[in-house]
Amino acid sequence: MITTFELNNIIGRQVSFKDCDPREKLVKVIGNFYHYDLASGTNVVPEETYVIKRAEGNVLILQKK
């Protein structure tokens, strides 16, 4: 489970495509890997920047910036 301290430092942070592994659905944030899902209508596109909008359990929800 993601702790409150982690959430306070992760939510709102920007990540780039190079931080994402679309095949494994992992994203690297502050040196750690987390599972991610995409907000409705969002696709992983090279050269795009994403914002971590929220967490649902252990899954971070990414949305295009």
Short mmCIF file of C-alpha atoms in Angstrom, two decimals:
data_model
loop_
_atom_site.label_atom_id
_atom_site.label_comp_id
_atom_site.label_asym_id
_atom_site.label_seq_id
_atom_site.Cartn_x
_atom_site.Cartn_y
_atom_site.Cartn_z
CA MET A 1 0.00 0.00 0.00
CA ILE A 2 1.22 3.50 -0.78
CA THR A 3 1.74 5.45 2.44
CA THR A 4 0.46 8.97 3.09
CA PHE A 5 4.03 10.31 3.02
CA GLU A 6 4.56 8.80 -0.44
CA LEU A 7 1.24 10.17 -1.69
CA ASN A 8 2.08 13.68 -0.48
CA ASN A 9 5.30 13.54 -2.53
CA ILE A 10 3.85 11.82 -5.61
CA ILE A 11 0.42 13.33 -6.36
CA GLY A 12 0.78 16.22 -8.81
CA ARG A 13 4.27 15.19 -9.91
CA GLN A 14 5.00 15.14 -13.64
CA VAL A 15 6.44 12.07 -15.35
CA SER A 16 7.54 11.61 -18.93
CA PHE A 17 7.07 8.75 -21.37
CA LYS A 18 10.62 7.54 -20.66
CA ASP A 19 9.57 6.93 -17.02
CA CYS A 20 6.78 4.57 -18.16
CA ASP A 21 6.96 0.90 -19.10
CA PRO A 22 3.72 0.39 -21.07
CA ARG A 23 4.22 -3.38 -21.36
CA GLU A 24 4.52 -3.91 -17.59
CA LYS A 25 2.30 -0.91 -16.69
CA LEU A 26 4.98 0.48 -14.35
CA VAL A 27 6.10 4.08 -13.85
CA LYS A 28 9.27 5.25 -12.12
CA VAL A 29 8.66 8.03 -9.59
CA ILE A 30 11.35 9.32 -7.20
CA GLY A 31 13.46 6.20 -7.83
CA ASN A 32 10.67 3.69 -7.12
CA PHE A 33 8.44 1.76 -9.52
CA TYR A 34 4.65 1.83 -9.14
CA HIS A 35 1.84 0.28 -11.14
CA TYR A 36 -0.11 2.82 -13.12
CA ASP A 37 -3.35 3.14 -15.02
CA LEU A 38 -4.44 5.88 -17.37
CA ALA A 39 -7.23 8.35 -16.76
CA SER A 40 -10.17 8.01 -19.12
CA GLY A 41 -9.26 9.13 -22.63
CA THR A 42 -5.49 9.08 -22.02
CA ASN A 43 -3.05 7.03 -24.11
CA VAL A 44 0.67 6.55 -23.52
CA VAL A 45 2.36 8.51 -26.31
CA PRO A 46 6.13 8.99 -26.79
CA GLU A 47 7.40 12.50 -26.00
CA GLU A 48 4.31 13.22 -23.85
CA THR A 49 4.29 14.43 -20.25
CA TYR A 50 1.83 13.07 -17.68
CA VAL A 51 0.64 14.23 -14.28
CA ILE A 52 -0.09 11.83 -11.43
CA LYS A 53 -3.67 12.75 -10.56
CA ARG A 54 -4.47 10.32 -7.76
CA ALA A 55 -3.89 6.84 -6.38
CA GLU A 56 -6.39 4.01 -6.23
CA GLY A 57 -4.99 1.44 -3.84
CA ASN A 58 -1.46 0.72 -5.10
CA VAL A 59 -2.14 2.08 -8.60
CA LEU A 60 -1.24 5.61 -9.69
CA ILE A 61 -3.61 7.28 -12.16
CA LEU A 62 -1.84 9.23 -14.92
CA GLN A 63 -3.37 11.94 -17.09
CA LYS A 64 -1.89 13.96 -19.96
CA LYS A 65 -0.55 17.30 -18.84
#
